[in-house]
């Protein structure tokens, strides 16, 4: 029998442990009902790691993270740790993991569930059936480019500098992720930059095109300026399948696309690194939301973003596409039945707790899997 795949669970702070508890029930369900068993390890990250070990990410946790097939993280942070030094704050644990694992591609799906189509600020007709994936470059570009800083000029005024910089290798590795993912979807990639006014954007466009021609001739590629993309996401978001873009534009466009779908409690994400000799990429999956200290510990949080993050792990790291589809279908069916946590509550629906949402999804899985 093949070795069990290794999954590291890092619940973190605030609502992290509560939503992760529901994921553990799904992991248990997969074991009992589908014969899919993971070697699950668990560790501390963020504020809770500061409380136990004085640092947001210990060497031991990092070592575990480096030796698993995927990591599933809840959320980190909260007012309890507001006073700790900047480099030791809970979020530094998350950034440390991303950096040490070389997670350069951030995947943010924006999917509109029929049952929640009215939660968006956009018209239902524009967004019904929306399913797009934004692939954002995460470790390069203007957030990291040198030179950077603030300097005082001879006349006493000041100058702030950041540098937008990309190399062929950085562009190719993130574009390759986008092309590979497009092949599992609608086979369409839209590459987004500002090639009209930025040399780095022109290089981005040329290199993405070269890579497509060399390795992905079957994938349809289009190009769009970032400002136009921001408009098109609001005007006609369904024209897109996979969008690939740099760190800065991706930061903005992925938040814009996410908000088209309605609630923060519904949004999963993944961050991927380089593939090893067997083609397996380092990967960390996490909900987009934070630790929600305002509702933590009260069984109110929506666990769906974290459950869908686990479904992404099944799809992209564990090759269990059928089970990923099953979880997504179970979520859809529970939403269609009118069961809602407070954040996605609507008139006429039944309000439920985190635990009851988990119960409902497990029951739905039972029904769907027969
Ligand atoms: P947040 O995402 O934690 O919360 C924003 C609002 O959305 C809150 O009202 C919260 O109750 C609600 N919300 C978030 N997730 C929800 C869910 N699953 N179900 C129901 N409601 C949900 O953002 P914030 O309040 O700006 O930050 C709180 C803490 O989380 C801060 O310490 C921040 O640094 C941290 N944070 C961590 C991450 C991460 O771990 N990836 C991301 C963002 C913020």
XYZ file of N, CA, C and O in Angstrom, residues 209-370:
648
model
N 4.001 34.911 -22.968
C 3.707 34.449 -24.335
C 4.718 33.380 -24.766
O 4.343 32.340 -25.322
N 5.990 33.635 -24.480
C 7.034 32.679 -24.877
C 6.819 31.323 -24.200
O 6.959 30.261 -24.819
N 6.466 31.356 -22.922
C 6.242 30.103 -22.199
C 5.037 29.352 -22.770
O 5.078 28.130 -22.952
N 3.966 30.102 -23.040
C 2.779 29.450 -23.618
C 3.163 28.773 -24.943
O 2.849 27.587 -25.167
N 3.880 29.515 -25.819
C 4.236 28.963 -27.136
C 5.101 27.708 -26.987
O 4.932 26.742 -27.713
N 6.012 27.738 -26.005
C 6.958 26.631 -25.855
C 6.337 25.411 -25.174
O 6.601 24.275 -25.556
N 5.529 25.635 -24.138
C 5.094 24.497 -23.312
C 3.594 24.262 -23.241
O 3.148 23.186 -22.876
N 2.801 25.295 -23.564
C 1.339 25.154 -23.401
C 0.579 25.636 -24.637
O -0.335 26.466 -24.520
N 0.940 25.160 -25.828
C 0.297 25.688 -27.044
C -1.212 25.428 -27.075
O -1.933 26.114 -27.793
N -1.663 24.451 -26.293
C -3.092 24.119 -26.270
C -3.910 25.073 -25.392
O -5.146 25.041 -25.420
N -3.242 25.901 -24.574
C -3.981 26.791 -23.668
C -4.205 28.149 -24.340
O -3.272 28.731 -24.899
N -5.452 28.623 -24.279
C -5.782 29.927 -24.869
C -5.240 31.040 -23.971
O -5.518 31.058 -22.775
N -4.443 31.937 -24.553
C -3.846 33.028 -23.760
C -4.311 34.385 -24.279
O -4.273 34.643 -25.481
N -4.736 35.240 -23.366
C -5.018 36.636 -23.731
C -4.264 37.536 -22.762
O -3.769 37.069 -21.727
N -4.157 38.807 -23.103
C -3.460 39.777 -22.239
C -4.384 40.944 -21.964
O -5.196 41.313 -22.808
N -4.231 41.525 -20.773
C -5.089 42.663 -20.433
C -4.315 43.615 -19.526
O -3.536 43.164 -18.676
N -4.526 44.920 -19.706
C -3.921 45.869 -18.783
C -4.678 45.808 -17.447
O -5.890 45.593 -17.428
N -3.939 46.023 -16.365
C -4.518 45.817 -15.028
C -5.714 46.730 -14.765
O -6.692 46.309 -14.129
N -5.656 47.973 -15.255
C -6.779 48.883 -15.003
C -8.029 48.399 -15.727
O -9.137 48.430 -15.189
N -7.842 47.913 -16.956
C -8.988 47.364 -17.693
C -9.533 46.124 -16.988
O -10.741 45.924 -16.881
N -8.619 45.288 -16.471
C -9.043 44.063 -15.783
C -9.909 44.413 -14.570
O -10.927 43.768 -14.313
N -9.512 45.467 -13.846
C -10.312 45.900 -12.677
C -11.730 46.247 -13.120
O -12.702 45.911 -12.441
N -11.829 46.882 -14.284
C -13.173 47.245 -14.791
C -13.929 46.017 -15.288
O -15.111 45.838 -15.005
N -13.212 45.162 -16.036
C -13.884 43.984 -16.609
C -14.393 43.035 -15.534
O -15.390 42.346 -15.718
N -13.683 42.976 -14.383
C -14.135 42.107 -13.286
C -15.506 42.545 -12.769
O -16.296 41.723 -12.308
N -15.785 43.827 -12.859
C -17.090 44.317 -12.415
C -18.125 44.258 -13.534
O -19.308 44.043 -13.293
N -17.644 44.450 -14.776
C -18.575 44.532 -15.909
C -19.017 43.147 -16.378
O -20.204 42.868 -16.527
N -18.050 42.280 -16.572
C -18.360 40.955 -17.112
C -17.366 39.917 -16.579
O -16.524 39.406 -17.309
N -17.444 39.601 -15.275
C -16.416 38.737 -14.671
C -16.388 37.327 -15.259
O -15.359 36.662 -15.203
N -17.496 36.870 -15.840
C -17.528 35.485 -16.342
C -16.684 35.282 -17.590
O -16.523 34.148 -18.040
N -16.146 36.378 -18.178
C -15.276 36.216 -19.351
C -13.961 35.526 -18.969
O -13.251 35.032 -19.827
N -13.627 35.531 -17.662
C -12.333 35.000 -17.226
C -12.426 33.552 -16.771
O -13.459 33.108 -16.261
N -11.306 32.837 -16.951
C -11.158 31.513 -16.336
C -10.026 31.639 -15.308
O -10.270 31.830 -14.129
N -8.761 31.619 -15.783
C -7.618 31.851 -14.886
C -7.003 33.207 -15.231
O -6.767 33.505 -16.403
N -6.761 34.015 -14.212
C -6.038 35.280 -14.387
C -4.678 35.109 -13.720
O -4.612 34.661 -12.573
N -3.605 35.440 -14.433
C -2.282 35.398 -13.786
C -1.713 36.808 -13.774
O -1.754 37.510 -14.791
N -1.218 37.215 -12.613
C -0.731 38.585 -12.529
C 0.328 38.727 -11.439
O 0.605 37.774 -10.711
N 0.933 39.918 -11.365
C 2.054 40.091 -10.440
C 1.562 40.326 -9.002
O 0.364 40.269 -8.723
N 2.493 40.584 -8.124
C 2.194 40.685 -6.699
C 1.267 41.866 -6.386
O 0.245 41.703 -5.711
N 1.595 43.027 -6.905
C 0.815 44.234 -6.598
C -0.572 44.182 -7.235
O -1.586 44.358 -6.546
N -0.632 43.952 -8.534
C -1.936 43.918 -9.193
C -2.779 42.754 -8.657
O -3.990 42.865 -8.490
N -2.104 41.641 -8.350
C -2.819 40.472 -7.826
C -3.414 40.731 -6.456
O -4.495 40.244 -6.119
N -2.697 41.491 -5.644
C -3.183 41.862 -4.313
C -4.534 42.561 -4.451
O -5.521 42.226 -3.773
N -4.595 43.504 -5.359
C -5.802 44.326 -5.515
C -6.902 43.552 -6.248
O -8.050 43.503 -5.803
N -6.538 42.933 -7.366
C -7.571 42.277 -8.186
C -8.176 41.066 -7.473
O -9.366 40.778 -7.629
N -7.363 40.361 -6.660
C -7.934 39.179 -5.990
C -8.917 39.608 -4.893
O -9.915 38.943 -4.658
N -8.660 40.732 -4.239
C -9.633 41.235 -3.259
C -10.901 41.702 -3.971
O -12.011 41.467 -3.493
N -10.711 42.348 -5.120
C -11.885 42.813 -5.872
C -12.744 41.614 -6.294
O -13.960 41.588 -6.074
N -12.089 40.597 -6.854
C -12.831 39.418 -7.331
C -13.509 38.701 -6.173
O -14.641 38.239 -6.279
N -12.802 38.641 -5.029
C -13.365 37.948 -3.868
C -14.644 38.627 -3.412
O -15.631 37.970 -3.086
N -14.625 39.935 -3.394
C -15.793 40.648 -2.870
C -17.006 40.550 -3.794
O -18.138 40.720 -3.365
N -16.758 40.225 -5.073
C -17.896 39.998 -5.979
C -18.764 38.870 -5.430
O -19.969 38.847 -5.592
N -18.105 37.920 -4.732
C -18.830 36.722 -4.315
C -19.596 36.912 -3.011
O -20.368 36.047 -2.639
N -19.366 37.993 -2.266
C -20.148 38.194 -1.051
C -19.344 38.105 0.223
O -18.710 39.065 0.597
N -19.280 36.927 0.868
C -18.766 36.898 2.240
C -17.345 36.374 2.396
O -16.927 35.420 1.750
N -16.646 36.995 3.337
C -15.286 36.602 3.699
C -15.246 35.157 4.228
O -14.272 34.442 4.043
N -16.324 34.738 4.875
C -16.360 33.406 5.475
C -16.463 32.277 4.455
O -16.516 31.100 4.823
N -16.508 32.634 3.159
C -16.683 31.637 2.098
C -15.426 31.461 1.244
O -15.420 30.645 0.337
N -14.370 32.248 1.523
C -13.278 32.331 0.539
C -12.038 31.514 0.902
O -11.344 31.827 1.874
N -11.714 30.503 0.119
C -10.507 29.707 0.359
C -9.312 30.287 -0.405
O -9.478 31.146 -1.268
N -8.117 29.794 -0.095
C -6.946 30.167 -0.900
C -5.887 29.081 -0.774
O -5.954 28.225 0.109
N -4.932 29.149 -1.697
C -3.794 28.228 -1.653
C -2.544 29.004 -2.030
O -2.618 29.961 -2.805
N -1.417 28.588 -1.480
C -0.139 29.151 -1.915
C 0.778 27.991 -2.271
O 0.968 27.079 -1.464
N 1.316 28.036 -3.485
C 2.109 26.915 -3.985
C 3.563 27.320 -4.206
O 3.851 28.472 -4.548
N 4.466 26.343 -4.050
C 5.883 26.560 -4.297
C 6.356 25.733 -5.489
O 5.544 25.237 -6.273
N 7.665 25.573 -5.573
C 8.236 24.827 -6.705
C 7.907 23.340 -6.602
O 7.753 22.804 -5.506
N 7.832 22.697 -7.760
C 7.593 21.257 -7.784
C 8.909 20.514 -7.539
O 9.977 20.951 -7.987
N 8.834 19.394 -6.810
C 10.029 18.571 -6.616
C 10.193 17.609 -7.802
O 9.456 17.703 -8.793
N 11.155 16.675 -7.675
C 11.448 15.781 -8.805
C 10.226 14.958 -9.203
O 10.081 14.563 -10.368
N 9.346 14.711 -8.241
C 8.123 13.929 -8.559
C 6.975 14.819 -9.027
O 5.849 14.347 -9.214
N 7.236 16.116 -9.175
C 6.184 17.029 -9.626
C 5.277 17.496 -8.503
O 4.256 18.128 -8.752
N 5.652 17.203 -7.245
C 4.815 17.609 -6.110
C 5.251 18.992 -5.620
O 6.437 19.217 -5.354
N 4.313 19.903 -5.522
C 4.631 21.260 -5.091
C 4.438 21.427 -3.588
O 3.484 20.903 -3.038
N 5.319 22.203 -2.945
C 5.043 22.637 -1.562
C 3.749 23.426 -1.599
O 3.510 24.191 -2.542
N 2.908 23.282 -0.591
C 1.617 23.953 -0.671
C 1.044 24.243 0.706
O 1.129 23.411 1.609
N 0.467 25.428 0.843
C -0.234 25.777 2.071
C -1.622 26.310 1.711
O -1.762 27.144 0.824
N -2.623 25.785 2.400
C -4.011 26.144 2.115
C -4.579 26.869 3.326
O -4.345 26.448 4.460
N -5.333 27.930 3.089
C -5.876 28.703 4.219
C -7.061 29.528 3.771
O -7.126 29.943 2.615
N -8.001 29.783 4.701
C -9.077 30.699 4.354
C -8.519 32.102 4.177
O -7.471 32.426 4.740
N -9.236 32.938 3.422
C -8.772 34.313 3.215
C -8.981 35.150 4.483
O -8.218 36.065 4.767
N -10.005 34.788 5.290
C -10.304 35.614 6.456
C -9.252 35.478 7.547
O -8.431 34.562 7.541
N -9.331 36.413 8.524
C -8.420 36.386 9.664
C -9.015 35.630 10.836
O -9.918 34.796 10.658
N -8.541 35.945 12.040
C -8.911 35.172 13.226
C -10.226 35.645 13.852
O -10.661 35.079 14.850
N -10.826 36.690 13.286
C -12.140 37.201 13.720
C -12.289 37.224 15.239
O -13.181 36.568 15.786
N -11.452 37.989 15.951
C -11.528 37.999 17.420
C -12.904 38.410 17.932
O -13.298 37.992 19.031
N -13.647 39.193 17.144
C -14.965 39.668 17.612
C -15.974 38.539 17.789
O -16.935 38.679 18.534
N -15.768 37.396 17.123
C -16.735 36.294 17.278
C -16.072 35.002 17.778
O -16.722 33.963 17.882
N -14.766 35.067 18.073
C -14.025 33.849 18.436
C -14.567 33.205 19.708
O -15.007 33.901 20.631
N -14.573 31.878 19.735
C -14.964 31.126 20.931
C -16.457 31.048 21.145
O -16.909 30.569 22.186
N -17.256 31.497 20.180
C -18.709 31.536 20.389
C -19.472 30.627 19.425
O -20.680 30.719 19.298
N -18.759 29.784 18.695
C -19.387 28.833 17.775
C -20.243 29.558 16.725
O -21.289 29.068 16.319
N -19.741 30.725 16.292
C -20.500 31.532 15.325
C -19.850 31.548 13.943
O -20.491 31.875 12.943
N -18.559 31.210 13.885
C -17.807 31.399 12.629
C -18.302 30.474 11.521
O -18.729 29.347 11.773
N -18.194 30.970 10.316
C -18.507 30.165 9.144
C -17.282 29.285 8.817
O -16.207 29.816 8.512
N -17.422 27.967 8.851
C -16.259 27.109 8.589
C -16.031 26.828 7.094
O -15.090 26.131 6.729
N -16.922 27.374 6.226
C -16.882 26.956 4.816
C -15.576 27.362 4.112
O -15.022 26.582 3.333
N -15.039 28.565 4.406
C -13.789 28.978 3.740
C -12.680 27.960 4.013
O -11.883 27.628 3.129
N -12.631 27.469 5.253
C -11.572 26.510 5.611
C -11.863 25.136 5.001
O -10.950 24.448 4.531
N -13.149 24.752 4.990
C -13.506 23.471 4.349
C -13.177 23.506 2.855
O -12.672 22.528 2.291
N -13.445 24.655 2.223
C -13.140 24.759 0.792
C -11.624 24.834 0.555
O -11.136 24.396 -0.493
N -10.894 25.360 1.538
C -9.423 25.351 1.426
C -8.925 23.908 1.472
O -8.016 23.517 0.723
N -9.539 23.108 2.343
C -9.167 21.687 2.397
C -9.534 20.993 1.077
O -8.776 20.152 0.576
N -10.687 21.369 0.497
C -11.069 20.793 -0.799
C -10.020 21.147 -1.868
O -9.674 20.322 -2.717
N -9.483 22.373 -1.783
C -8.414 22.749 -2.725
C -7.190 21.862 -2.517
O -6.521 21.453 -3.467
N -6.881 21.562 -1.238
C -5.746 20.678 -0.950
C -5.977 19.300 -1.571
O -5.072 18.705 -2.165
N -7.206 18.798 -1.438
C -7.527 17.491 -2.032
C -7.314 17.542 -3.545
O -6.796 16.609 -4.158
N -7.711 18.659 -4.148
C -7.634 18.795 -5.612
C -6.196 18.978 -6.098
O -5.749 18.312 -7.022
N -5.463 19.900 -5.466
C -4.171 20.298 -6.017
C -2.973 19.556 -5.417
O -1.952 19.423 -6.057
N -3.090 19.089 -4.154
C -1.940 18.410 -3.553
C -2.115 16.911 -3.464
O -1.140 16.168 -3.441
N -3.377 16.438 -3.354
C -3.581 15.022 -3.067
C -4.233 14.257 -4.206
O -4.470 13.054 -4.093
N -4.566 14.980 -5.288
C -5.145 14.310 -6.460
C -6.435 13.554 -6.155
O -6.702 12.520 -6.762
N -7.199 14.049 -5.194
C -8.506 13.450 -4.897
C -9.605 14.372 -5.432
O -10.381 14.960 -4.667
N -9.655 14.484 -6.756
C -10.591 15.416 -7.388
C -12.041 15.068 -7.054
O -12.854 15.962 -6.806
N -12.359 13.766 -7.052
C -13.743 13.359 -6.793
C -14.188 13.823 -5.412
O -15.296 14.337 -5.241
N -13.302 13.664 -4.413
C -13.676 14.051 -3.052
C -13.732 15.578 -2.924
O -14.565 16.108 -2.186
N -12.839 16.280 -3.659
C -12.911 17.756 -3.648
C -14.261 18.187 -4.215
O -14.946 19.052 -3.645
N -14.672 17.549 -5.318
C -15.984 17.862 -5.914
C -17.109 17.570 -4.923
O -18.065 18.327 -4.813
N -16.962 16.436 -4.210
C -17.999 16.044 -3.239
C -18.178 17.099 -2.150
O -19.311 17.464 -1.807
N -17.055 17.582 -1.610
C -17.138 18.595 -0.549
C -17.798 19.866 -1.092
O -18.684 20.451 -0.456
N -17.392 20.266 -2.299
C -17.981 21.484 -2.865
C -19.484 21.294 -3.109
O -20.290 22.201 -2.877
N -19.855 20.100 -3.557
C -21.286 19.833 -3.781
C -22.050 19.828 -2.465
O -23.194 20.299 -2.390
N -21.421 19.269 -1.413
C -22.080 19.228 -0.102
C -22.310 20.653 0.408
O -23.375 20.969 0.943
N -21.319 21.516 0.234
C -21.469 22.919 0.653
C -22.636 23.557 -0.111
O -23.507 24.208 0.474
N -22.653 23.341 -1.441
C -23.731 23.923 -2.261
C -25.084 23.446 -1.770
O -26.025 24.226 -1.626
N -25.178 22.145 -1.517
C -26.470 21.602 -1.150
C -26.942 22.136 0.209
O -28.123 22.429 0.399
N -26.011 22.291 1.165
C -26.387 22.846 2.472
C -26.838 24.304 2.323
O -27.830 24.732 2.920
N -26.132 25.054 1.490
C -26.547 26.453 1.276
C -27.918 26.500 0.607
O -28.775 27.313 0.969
N -28.146 25.620 -0.356
C -29.452 25.577 -1.043
C -30.581 25.244 -0.068
O -31.704 25.694 -0.238
N -30.229 24.455 0.971
C -31.278 24.060 1.926
C -31.634 25.207 2.868
O -32.562 25.088 3.671
N -30.870 26.300 2.810
C -31.218 27.474 3.630
C -30.509 27.529 4.964
O -30.795 28.392 5.781
N -29.566 26.618 5.198
C -28.807 26.637 6.461
C -27.683 27.682 6.337
O -26.893 27.621 5.401
N -27.621 28.599 7.271
C -26.672 29.712 7.147
C -26.039 30.097 8.480
O -26.759 30.250 9.481
N -24.721 30.307 8.483
C -24.094 30.958 9.633
C -24.431 32.454 9.554
O -24.889 32.933 8.501
N -24.183 33.171 10.654
C -24.659 34.561 10.761
C -24.139 35.449 9.625
O -24.851 36.316 9.125
N -22.881 35.218 9.208
C -22.277 36.112 8.205
C -22.957 36.023 6.836
O -22.839 36.937 6.034
N -23.644 34.901 6.542
C -24.294 34.756 5.235
C -25.810 34.616 5.398
O -26.505 34.147 4.500
N -26.284 35.034 6.579
C -27.707 34.928 6.883
C -28.518 35.819 5.940
O -28.062 36.883 5.536
N -29.701 35.337 5.563
C -30.611 36.140 4.739
C -32.030 35.872 5.222
O -32.285 34.835 5.854
N -32.962 36.784 4.930
C -34.334 36.594 5.401
C -34.904 35.251 4.945
O -34.685 34.833 3.801
N -35.596 34.574 5.866
C -36.242 33.302 5.515
C -35.333 32.089 5.657
O -35.782 30.950 5.507
N -34.049 32.307 5.934
C -33.106 31.182 6.064
C -32.996 30.779 7.545
O -33.421 31.512 8.426
N -32.384 29.592 7.779
C -32.237 29.107 9.160
C -30.823 29.393 9.646
O -29.848 28.895 9.073
N -30.725 30.188 10.716
C -29.404 30.551 11.232
C -28.805 29.403 12.029
O -29.504 28.766 12.824
N -27.529 29.125 11.830
C -26.913 27.992 12.531
C -25.545 28.356 13.084
O -24.955 29.369 12.724
N -25.029 27.491 13.945
C -23.700 27.681 14.540
C -22.634 27.048 13.637
O -22.958 26.362 12.665
N -21.387 27.244 14.014
C -20.264 26.607 13.308
C -20.462 25.089 13.312
O -20.322 24.424 12.270
N -20.775 24.550 14.510
C -20.902 23.101 14.656
C -22.046 22.551 13.809
O -21.890 21.514 13.145
N -23.176 23.260 13.827
C -24.321 22.772 13.052
C -24.033 22.861 11.552
O -24.436 21.976 10.775
N -23.313 23.886 11.132
C -22.922 23.943 9.710
C -22.066 22.712 9.380
O -22.252 22.069 8.339
N -21.132 22.365 10.292
C -20.319 21.154 10.087
C -21.182 19.908 10.025
O -21.025 19.069 9.131
N -22.135 19.791 10.983
C -23.057 18.633 10.995
C -23.757 18.515 9.644
O -23.855 17.433 9.063
N -24.289 19.650 9.162
C -25.082 19.649 7.932
C -24.232 19.214 6.745
O -24.697 18.469 5.873
N -22.977 19.672 6.726
C -22.118 19.323 5.587
C -21.757 17.828 5.632
O -21.758 17.151 4.600
N -21.488 17.309 6.829
C -21.188 15.875 6.942
C -22.411 15.046 6.499
O -22.275 14.067 5.754
N -23.610 15.472 6.929
C -24.834 14.748 6.530
C -25.022 14.796 5.021
O -25.382 13.810 4.384
N -24.734 15.953 4.458
C -24.872 16.113 3.007
C -23.862 15.214 2.278
O -24.179 14.599 1.246
N -22.653 15.113 2.826
C -21.651 14.216 2.233
C -22.157 12.777 2.248
O -22.020 12.039 1.267
N -22.748 12.388 3.390
C -23.305 11.032 3.510
C -24.304 10.760 2.393
O -24.293 9.705 1.771
N -25.170 11.748 2.146
C -26.212 11.573 1.127
C -25.609 11.525 -0.268
O -25.964 10.687 -1.093
N -24.666 12.445 -0.531
C -24.101 12.556 -1.873
C -23.236 11.353 -2.246
O -23.111 10.996 -3.410
N -22.624 10.746 -1.224
C -21.640 9.707 -1.505
C -22.242 8.313 -1.663
O -21.518 7.348 -1.914
N -23.582 8.196 -1.497
C -24.146 6.841 -1.602
C -24.147 6.365 -3.051
O -24.201 7.145 -3.969
